[in-house]
Tab-separated table of C-alpha atoms in Angstrom:
chain	number	residue	atom	x	y	z
C	1	UNK	CA	-131.769	165.262	-128.927
C	2	UNK	CA	-130.402	163.634	-132.033
C	3	UNK	CA	-130.654	166.138	-134.929
C	4	UNK	CA	-131.995	163.532	-137.355
C	5	UNK	CA	-134.740	162.515	-134.962
C	6	UNK	CA	-135.602	166.166	-134.276
C	7	UNK	CA	-135.772	166.881	-138.026
C	8	UNK	CA	-137.853	163.757	-138.726
C	9	UNK	CA	-140.312	164.451	-135.928
C	10	UNK	CA	-140.656	168.114	-136.924
C	11	UNK	CA	-141.775	166.900	-140.364
C	12	UNK	CA	-144.254	164.475	-138.803
C	13	UNK	CA	-142.454	161.481	-140.301
C	14	UNK	CA	-142.083	158.067	-138.739
C	15	UNK	CA	-138.878	156.079	-139.067
C	16	UNK	CA	-140.640	153.811	-141.549
C	17	UNK	CA	-141.769	156.746	-143.685
C	18	UNK	CA	-138.280	158.267	-143.707
C	19	UNK	CA	-136.720	154.928	-144.578
C	20	UNK	CA	-139.024	154.667	-147.605
C	21	UNK	CA	-138.341	158.253	-148.703
C	22	UNK	CA	-134.579	157.851	-148.269
C	23	UNK	CA	-134.487	154.305	-149.702
C	24	UNK	CA	-132.669	152.960	-146.655
C	25	UNK	CA	-133.621	150.321	-144.142
C	26	UNK	CA	-135.508	151.085	-140.966
C	27	UNK	CA	-132.479	149.804	-139.060
C	28	UNK	CA	-130.256	152.460	-140.706
C	29	UNK	CA	-132.612	155.176	-139.470
C	30	UNK	CA	-132.687	153.610	-136.008
C	31	UNK	CA	-128.883	153.281	-135.942
C	32	UNK	CA	-128.385	156.920	-136.946
C	33	UNK	CA	-130.897	158.139	-134.377
C	34	UNK	CA	-129.356	156.090	-131.582
C	35	UNK	CA	-125.813	157.204	-132.371
C	36	UNK	CA	-124.526	153.955	-133.818
C	37	UNK	CA	-123.815	155.529	-137.216
C	38	UNK	CA	-120.490	157.348	-137.407
C	39	UNK	CA	-121.970	159.854	-139.832
C	40	UNK	CA	-125.329	160.607	-141.359
C	41	UNK	CA	-125.863	158.201	-144.267
C	42	UNK	CA	-125.730	159.932	-147.665
C	43	UNK	CA	-129.119	158.640	-148.762
C	44	UNK	CA	-130.723	160.216	-145.725
C	45	UNK	CA	-128.954	163.526	-146.396
C	46	UNK	CA	-130.152	163.389	-150.018
C	47	UNK	CA	-133.714	162.768	-148.857
C	48	UNK	CA	-133.488	165.800	-146.575
C	49	UNK	CA	-132.194	167.854	-149.506
C	50	UNK	CA	-135.119	166.741	-151.670
C	51	UNK	CA	-137.623	167.644	-148.966
C	52	UNK	CA	-136.073	170.797	-147.490
C	53	UNK	CA	-133.297	171.879	-149.848
C	54	UNK	CA	-129.546	171.479	-149.963
C	55	UNK	CA	-128.755	174.082	-147.246
C	56	UNK	CA	-130.998	172.237	-144.785
C	57	UNK	CA	-129.288	168.963	-145.624
C	58	UNK	CA	-125.824	170.450	-145.079
C	59	UNK	CA	-126.976	171.931	-141.779
C	60	UNK	CA	-128.348	168.577	-140.646
C	61	UNK	CA	-125.135	166.756	-141.618
C	62	UNK	CA	-123.091	169.289	-139.633
C	63	UNK	CA	-125.428	169.142	-136.631
C	64	UNK	CA	-125.342	165.343	-136.699
C	65	UNK	CA	-121.516	165.305	-136.702
C	66	UNK	CA	-121.415	167.749	-133.784
C	67	UNK	CA	-123.989	165.733	-131.858
C	68	UNK	CA	-122.049	162.528	-132.501
C	69	UNK	CA	-118.814	164.157	-131.273
C	70	UNK	CA	-120.581	165.366	-128.127
C	71	UNK	CA	-121.881	161.861	-127.465
C	72	UNK	CA	-118.393	160.383	-127.890
C	73	UNK	CA	-116.961	162.985	-125.491
C	74	UNK	CA	-119.609	162.193	-122.876
C	75	UNK	CA	-118.868	158.492	-123.125
C	76	UNK	CA	-115.122	159.088	-122.866
C	77	UNK	CA	-115.630	161.327	-119.834
C	78	UNK	CA	-117.858	158.768	-118.158
C	79	UNK	CA	-115.348	155.994	-118.773
C	80	UNK	CA	-112.510	158.190	-117.539
C	81	UNK	CA	-114.263	158.944	-114.245
C	82	UNK	CA	-114.540	155.256	-113.310
């Protein structure tokens, strides 16, 4: 599961609520959760830091990057097997 979505759901937040807290659009949250964002937007990371502390934000940024890399590898593997 996408680390941002897992974090958001564990806090009981909706995408709309997180977008308000992070001062980003709903579509930015949706894009990050669906893998369309190349990296976790800074405003979202700052919102995580405000809510859970800087170490949690760094951990989420790292987990998001790893997840994104895994998704890219899966896509590349699927395209290579065709």
